[in-house]
Short mmCIF file of N, CA and C and ligand atoms in Angstrom, two decimals:
data_model
loop_
_atom_site.label_atom_id
_atom_site.label_comp_id
_atom_site.label_asym_id
_atom_site.label_seq_id
_atom_site.Cartn_x
_atom_site.Cartn_y
_atom_site.Cartn_z
N MET A 1 0.85 -1.20 0.00
CA MET A 1 0.00 0.00 0.00
C MET A 1 0.89 1.25 0.00
N PRO A 2 0.81 2.10 -1.01
CA PRO A 2 1.67 3.28 -1.06
C PRO A 2 1.43 4.21 0.13
N GLU A 3 2.50 4.52 0.80
CA GLU A 3 2.40 5.42 1.94
C GLU A 3 3.55 6.41 1.87
N ARG A 4 3.32 7.54 2.46
CA ARG A 4 4.37 8.56 2.52
C ARG A 4 4.61 8.89 3.98
N VAL A 5 5.86 8.82 4.42
CA VAL A 5 6.19 9.18 5.79
C VAL A 5 6.07 10.69 5.93
N LEU A 6 5.25 11.12 6.89
CA LEU A 6 5.06 12.55 7.13
C LEU A 6 6.00 13.07 8.21
N CYS A 7 6.21 12.24 9.23
CA CYS A 7 7.11 12.65 10.30
C CYS A 7 7.35 11.45 11.21
N GLN A 8 8.19 11.63 12.19
CA GLN A 8 8.42 10.61 13.20
C GLN A 8 7.37 10.77 14.31
N SER A 9 7.05 9.68 14.97
CA SER A 9 6.04 9.73 16.03
C SER A 9 6.34 10.79 17.07
N GLN A 10 7.60 10.88 17.46
CA GLN A 10 7.94 11.81 18.53
C GLN A 10 7.84 13.27 18.10
N ASP A 11 7.66 13.50 16.81
CA ASP A 11 7.48 14.88 16.34
C ASP A 11 6.11 15.44 16.69
N LEU A 12 5.16 14.57 16.97
CA LEU A 12 3.80 15.00 17.27
C LEU A 12 3.52 14.83 18.76
N LEU A 13 3.54 15.93 19.47
CA LEU A 13 3.24 15.90 20.90
C LEU A 13 1.74 15.97 21.10
N GLU A 14 1.27 15.36 22.18
CA GLU A 14 -0.16 15.36 22.50
C GLU A 14 -0.70 16.80 22.54
N ARG A 15 -1.67 17.05 21.64
CA ARG A 15 -2.32 18.37 21.56
C ARG A 15 -1.31 19.50 21.34
N GLY A 16 -0.24 19.16 20.63
CA GLY A 16 0.81 20.13 20.38
C GLY A 16 0.72 20.68 18.96
N MET A 17 1.82 21.21 18.52
CA MET A 17 1.89 21.76 17.16
C MET A 17 1.72 20.63 16.14
N ALA A 18 1.09 20.97 15.04
CA ALA A 18 0.91 20.02 13.95
C ALA A 18 2.11 20.04 13.02
N ARG A 19 2.24 18.99 12.23
CA ARG A 19 3.18 18.96 11.13
C ARG A 19 2.41 19.30 9.86
N CYS A 20 2.87 20.27 9.13
CA CYS A 20 2.21 20.67 7.89
C CYS A 20 2.89 19.97 6.71
N PHE A 21 2.10 19.65 5.71
CA PHE A 21 2.63 19.01 4.51
C PHE A 21 1.74 19.38 3.33
N THR A 22 2.15 19.02 2.16
CA THR A 22 1.34 19.27 0.97
C THR A 22 1.04 17.95 0.28
N LEU A 23 -0.05 17.94 -0.47
CA LEU A 23 -0.39 16.79 -1.29
C LEU A 23 -1.18 17.26 -2.49
N GLN A 24 -1.27 16.40 -3.49
CA GLN A 24 -2.09 16.69 -4.66
C GLN A 24 -3.53 16.34 -4.35
N TRP A 25 -4.43 17.28 -4.59
CA TRP A 25 -5.85 17.06 -4.28
C TRP A 25 -6.66 17.84 -5.30
N ASP A 26 -7.58 17.20 -5.94
CA ASP A 26 -8.36 17.85 -7.00
C ASP A 26 -7.46 18.49 -8.05
N GLY A 27 -6.35 17.83 -8.34
CA GLY A 27 -5.48 18.27 -9.41
C GLY A 27 -4.59 19.44 -9.08
N ARG A 28 -4.51 19.80 -7.83
CA ARG A 28 -3.59 20.88 -7.47
C ARG A 28 -2.97 20.60 -6.10
N GLU A 29 -1.89 21.30 -5.85
CA GLU A 29 -1.21 21.10 -4.59
C GLU A 29 -1.98 21.79 -3.48
N ARG A 30 -2.21 21.06 -2.40
CA ARG A 30 -2.96 21.60 -1.27
C ARG A 30 -2.15 21.46 0.01
N ASN A 31 -2.43 22.34 0.94
CA ASN A 31 -1.79 22.28 2.25
C ASN A 31 -2.63 21.43 3.19
N ALA A 32 -1.95 20.71 4.05
CA ALA A 32 -2.61 19.81 4.99
C ALA A 32 -1.79 19.77 6.27
N PHE A 33 -2.35 19.10 7.28
CA PHE A 33 -1.62 19.00 8.54
C PHE A 33 -1.97 17.70 9.24
N VAL A 34 -1.08 17.27 10.10
CA VAL A 34 -1.31 16.09 10.92
C VAL A 34 -0.93 16.45 12.35
N LEU A 35 -1.70 15.93 13.30
CA LEU A 35 -1.46 16.24 14.72
C LEU A 35 -1.85 15.05 15.59
N ARG A 36 -1.52 15.18 16.85
CA ARG A 36 -1.85 14.11 17.80
C ARG A 36 -2.89 14.60 18.80
N TYR A 37 -3.88 13.73 19.01
CA TYR A 37 -4.96 14.07 19.95
C TYR A 37 -5.41 12.79 20.65
N ASP A 38 -5.42 12.79 21.96
CA ASP A 38 -5.78 11.61 22.76
C ASP A 38 -5.02 10.37 22.29
N GLY A 39 -3.77 10.57 21.93
CA GLY A 39 -2.90 9.46 21.56
C GLY A 39 -2.95 9.06 20.10
N GLY A 40 -4.01 9.45 19.40
CA GLY A 40 -4.14 9.10 17.98
C GLY A 40 -3.58 10.19 17.07
N VAL A 41 -3.41 9.85 15.81
CA VAL A 41 -2.95 10.84 14.84
C VAL A 41 -4.08 11.10 13.84
N TYR A 42 -4.24 12.37 13.48
CA TYR A 42 -5.34 12.80 12.60
C TYR A 42 -4.79 13.82 11.62
N ALA A 43 -5.27 13.72 10.38
CA ALA A 43 -4.79 14.65 9.35
C ALA A 43 -5.99 15.21 8.59
N TYR A 44 -5.86 16.46 8.19
CA TYR A 44 -6.92 17.16 7.47
C TYR A 44 -6.30 18.11 6.45
N LEU A 45 -7.08 18.40 5.41
CA LEU A 45 -6.70 19.52 4.55
C LEU A 45 -6.77 20.78 5.40
N ASN A 46 -5.87 21.69 5.13
CA ASN A 46 -5.86 22.94 5.88
C ASN A 46 -6.81 23.93 5.21
N GLU A 47 -8.10 23.67 5.42
CA GLU A 47 -9.12 24.50 4.79
C GLU A 47 -10.37 24.51 5.66
N CYS A 48 -10.79 25.67 6.05
CA CYS A 48 -11.98 25.79 6.89
C CYS A 48 -13.22 25.36 6.12
N ALA A 49 -14.19 24.79 6.84
CA ALA A 49 -15.45 24.36 6.22
C ALA A 49 -16.40 25.54 6.01
N HIS A 50 -16.08 26.68 6.56
CA HIS A 50 -16.92 27.87 6.39
C HIS A 50 -16.58 28.56 5.08
N ILE A 51 -15.38 29.01 4.96
CA ILE A 51 -14.85 29.65 3.76
C ILE A 51 -13.50 28.98 3.51
N PRO A 52 -13.18 28.66 2.27
CA PRO A 52 -11.94 27.90 2.03
C PRO A 52 -10.66 28.72 2.23
N VAL A 53 -10.39 29.00 3.51
CA VAL A 53 -9.12 29.63 3.88
C VAL A 53 -8.41 28.71 4.85
N GLU A 54 -7.12 28.92 5.02
CA GLU A 54 -6.38 28.09 5.97
C GLU A 54 -6.79 28.41 7.40
N LEU A 55 -6.73 27.40 8.24
CA LEU A 55 -7.21 27.54 9.61
C LEU A 55 -6.22 28.28 10.51
N ASP A 56 -4.96 28.03 10.32
CA ASP A 56 -3.95 28.48 11.29
C ASP A 56 -3.40 29.86 10.95
N PHE A 57 -3.37 30.71 11.95
CA PHE A 57 -2.72 32.01 11.79
C PHE A 57 -1.22 31.85 11.97
N ASN A 58 -0.84 31.15 13.02
CA ASN A 58 0.56 30.77 13.21
C ASN A 58 0.72 29.37 12.63
N PRO A 59 1.58 29.19 11.65
CA PRO A 59 1.69 27.91 10.96
C PRO A 59 1.86 26.73 11.93
N GLY A 60 0.98 25.75 11.79
CA GLY A 60 1.07 24.54 12.61
C GLY A 60 0.36 24.62 13.94
N ASP A 61 -0.19 25.77 14.29
CA ASP A 61 -0.84 25.95 15.59
C ASP A 61 -2.35 25.95 15.39
N PHE A 62 -2.98 24.77 15.56
CA PHE A 62 -4.40 24.60 15.25
C PHE A 62 -5.28 24.51 16.50
N PHE A 63 -4.69 24.18 17.62
CA PHE A 63 -5.50 24.03 18.83
C PHE A 63 -5.85 25.39 19.44
N ASP A 64 -7.01 25.43 20.09
CA ASP A 64 -7.38 26.64 20.82
C ASP A 64 -6.60 26.68 22.14
N TYR A 65 -6.88 27.69 22.95
CA TYR A 65 -6.13 27.85 24.19
C TYR A 65 -6.34 26.69 25.15
N SER A 66 -7.52 26.07 25.10
CA SER A 66 -7.80 24.95 26.01
C SER A 66 -7.13 23.67 25.54
N ARG A 67 -6.62 23.66 24.32
CA ARG A 67 -6.01 22.47 23.69
C ARG A 67 -7.04 21.36 23.51
N ARG A 68 -8.29 21.72 23.41
CA ARG A 68 -9.37 20.73 23.27
C ARG A 68 -9.94 20.73 21.85
N TRP A 69 -9.94 21.89 21.19
CA TRP A 69 -10.56 22.03 19.88
C TRP A 69 -9.56 22.56 18.86
N LEU A 70 -9.83 22.22 17.60
CA LEU A 70 -9.12 22.88 16.52
C LEU A 70 -9.94 24.13 16.17
N VAL A 71 -9.28 25.23 16.00
CA VAL A 71 -10.03 26.47 15.80
C VAL A 71 -9.55 27.19 14.55
N CYS A 72 -10.51 27.79 13.84
CA CYS A 72 -10.18 28.60 12.68
C CYS A 72 -9.85 30.02 13.15
N SER A 73 -8.73 30.52 12.71
CA SER A 73 -8.29 31.83 13.17
C SER A 73 -9.05 32.97 12.51
N THR A 74 -9.86 32.68 11.49
CA THR A 74 -10.56 33.76 10.79
C THR A 74 -11.84 34.17 11.52
N HIS A 75 -12.76 33.22 11.73
CA HIS A 75 -14.03 33.56 12.40
C HIS A 75 -14.30 32.69 13.62
N GLY A 76 -13.39 31.85 13.98
CA GLY A 76 -13.51 31.13 15.23
C GLY A 76 -14.29 29.83 15.21
N ALA A 77 -14.57 29.26 14.04
CA ALA A 77 -15.20 27.93 14.02
C ALA A 77 -14.30 26.97 14.80
N TYR A 78 -14.92 26.08 15.58
CA TYR A 78 -14.10 25.09 16.27
C TYR A 78 -14.55 23.68 15.92
N TYR A 79 -13.58 22.82 15.84
CA TYR A 79 -13.74 21.48 15.30
C TYR A 79 -13.24 20.43 16.29
N ALA A 80 -13.92 19.27 16.28
CA ALA A 80 -13.43 18.14 17.07
C ALA A 80 -12.16 17.61 16.41
N PRO A 81 -11.07 17.50 17.17
CA PRO A 81 -9.80 17.07 16.57
C PRO A 81 -9.83 15.66 15.99
N ASP A 82 -10.70 14.79 16.52
CA ASP A 82 -10.70 13.40 16.08
C ASP A 82 -11.66 13.11 14.94
N THR A 83 -12.57 14.02 14.64
CA THR A 83 -13.51 13.78 13.54
C THR A 83 -13.51 14.91 12.51
N GLY A 84 -13.04 16.08 12.90
CA GLY A 84 -13.09 17.23 12.00
C GLY A 84 -14.46 17.88 11.93
N LEU A 85 -15.39 17.43 12.78
CA LEU A 85 -16.74 17.97 12.76
C LEU A 85 -16.76 19.35 13.43
N CYS A 86 -17.39 20.31 12.76
CA CYS A 86 -17.52 21.64 13.35
C CYS A 86 -18.62 21.61 14.39
N LEU A 87 -18.29 22.05 15.59
CA LEU A 87 -19.24 22.00 16.70
C LEU A 87 -19.70 23.39 17.12
N GLY A 88 -19.14 24.42 16.55
CA GLY A 88 -19.56 25.77 16.91
C GLY A 88 -18.91 26.79 16.00
N GLY A 89 -19.51 27.98 15.99
CA GLY A 89 -19.04 29.01 15.08
C GLY A 89 -19.98 29.12 13.90
N PRO A 90 -19.51 29.61 12.77
CA PRO A 90 -20.40 29.90 11.65
C PRO A 90 -20.79 28.70 10.78
N CYS A 91 -20.23 27.51 11.04
CA CYS A 91 -20.52 26.38 10.14
C CYS A 91 -20.74 25.07 10.89
N PRO A 92 -21.55 25.06 11.95
CA PRO A 92 -21.75 23.81 12.70
C PRO A 92 -22.31 22.71 11.82
N GLY A 93 -21.81 21.50 12.02
CA GLY A 93 -22.28 20.35 11.25
C GLY A 93 -21.44 20.06 10.02
N ARG A 94 -20.68 21.04 9.56
CA ARG A 94 -19.77 20.77 8.44
C ARG A 94 -18.50 20.14 8.99
N LYS A 95 -17.69 19.60 8.06
CA LYS A 95 -16.49 18.89 8.50
C LYS A 95 -15.27 19.34 7.72
N LEU A 96 -14.13 19.26 8.38
CA LEU A 96 -12.86 19.36 7.68
C LEU A 96 -12.70 18.12 6.80
N VAL A 97 -11.91 18.24 5.76
CA VAL A 97 -11.64 17.08 4.90
C VAL A 97 -10.55 16.23 5.56
N SER A 98 -10.94 15.04 5.95
CA SER A 98 -10.04 14.12 6.65
C SER A 98 -9.15 13.38 5.66
N LEU A 99 -7.93 13.14 6.07
CA LEU A 99 -6.97 12.40 5.24
C LEU A 99 -6.55 11.13 5.99
N PRO A 100 -6.35 10.03 5.27
CA PRO A 100 -6.00 8.77 5.93
C PRO A 100 -4.54 8.73 6.36
N VAL A 101 -4.34 8.54 7.63
CA VAL A 101 -2.98 8.41 8.17
C VAL A 101 -2.95 7.24 9.13
N ARG A 102 -1.76 6.70 9.31
CA ARG A 102 -1.58 5.68 10.33
C ARG A 102 -0.18 5.80 10.91
N GLU A 103 -0.06 5.24 12.07
CA GLU A 103 1.21 5.32 12.80
C GLU A 103 1.70 3.92 13.07
N TYR A 104 2.91 3.64 12.70
CA TYR A 104 3.53 2.37 13.04
C TYR A 104 5.03 2.52 12.94
N ALA A 105 5.73 1.68 13.66
CA ALA A 105 7.20 1.70 13.67
C ALA A 105 7.74 3.11 13.92
N ASN A 106 7.07 3.82 14.81
CA ASN A 106 7.50 5.18 15.19
C ASN A 106 7.47 6.18 14.05
N GLN A 107 6.63 5.91 13.06
CA GLN A 107 6.47 6.85 11.96
C GLN A 107 4.99 7.13 11.74
N VAL A 108 4.71 8.34 11.27
CA VAL A 108 3.35 8.74 10.92
C VAL A 108 3.30 8.84 9.40
N CYS A 109 2.38 8.09 8.82
CA CYS A 109 2.36 7.97 7.35
C CYS A 109 1.00 8.35 6.77
N LEU A 110 1.05 9.00 5.62
CA LEU A 110 -0.14 9.26 4.83
C LEU A 110 -0.36 8.06 3.92
N ILE A 111 -1.59 7.51 3.94
CA ILE A 111 -1.90 6.38 3.08
C ILE A 111 -2.35 6.96 1.74
N GLU A 112 -1.42 7.11 0.85
CA GLU A 112 -1.67 7.86 -0.38
C GLU A 112 -2.68 7.16 -1.27
N GLU A 113 -2.72 5.85 -1.21
CA GLU A 113 -3.65 5.11 -2.05
C GLU A 113 -5.11 5.48 -1.75
N LYS A 114 -5.35 5.92 -0.53
CA LYS A 114 -6.71 6.24 -0.12
C LYS A 114 -7.03 7.73 -0.22
N THR A 115 -6.10 8.52 -0.70
CA THR A 115 -6.41 9.93 -0.91
C THR A 115 -7.10 10.03 -2.27
N GLN A 116 -8.40 9.88 -2.23
CA GLN A 116 -9.23 9.63 -3.40
C GLN A 116 -9.08 10.65 -4.52
N ASN A 117 -8.68 11.84 -4.19
CA ASN A 117 -8.65 12.89 -5.21
C ASN A 117 -7.27 13.08 -5.81
N GLU A 118 -6.33 12.22 -5.47
CA GLU A 118 -5.00 12.39 -6.05
C GLU A 118 -4.98 11.81 -7.43
S1 FES B 1 -13.30 31.09 7.55
FE1 FES B 1 -13.10 29.71 9.21
S2 FES B 1 -14.72 30.26 10.52
FE2 FES B 1 -15.00 31.58 8.81
#
């Protein structure tokens, strides 16, 4: 199964800074990120579900002050880190675009075969 190593496991601290990366999506290069939450790793396109702008004002810093939610720096939509579901702000019920990742052998990998739009 084609996979791309995004980073080492120890690079992702619990509810810490994300690792940003790019991938081909809908025929163009897109920005994305991967982070750790409750021990798991989760990756999303870096695009708000409200308006297609990047979420982070400071690159790689997606968590709010409580370190519980991912927050959009433009209008404050907040998302569940493990599902990408918007739970408050201007677009409740919408979701971030999730990307398939897995962690093994101390590496965090993007499962490229499952990135349907590549
Ligand atoms: S652009 Fe993200 S909440 Fe409006």
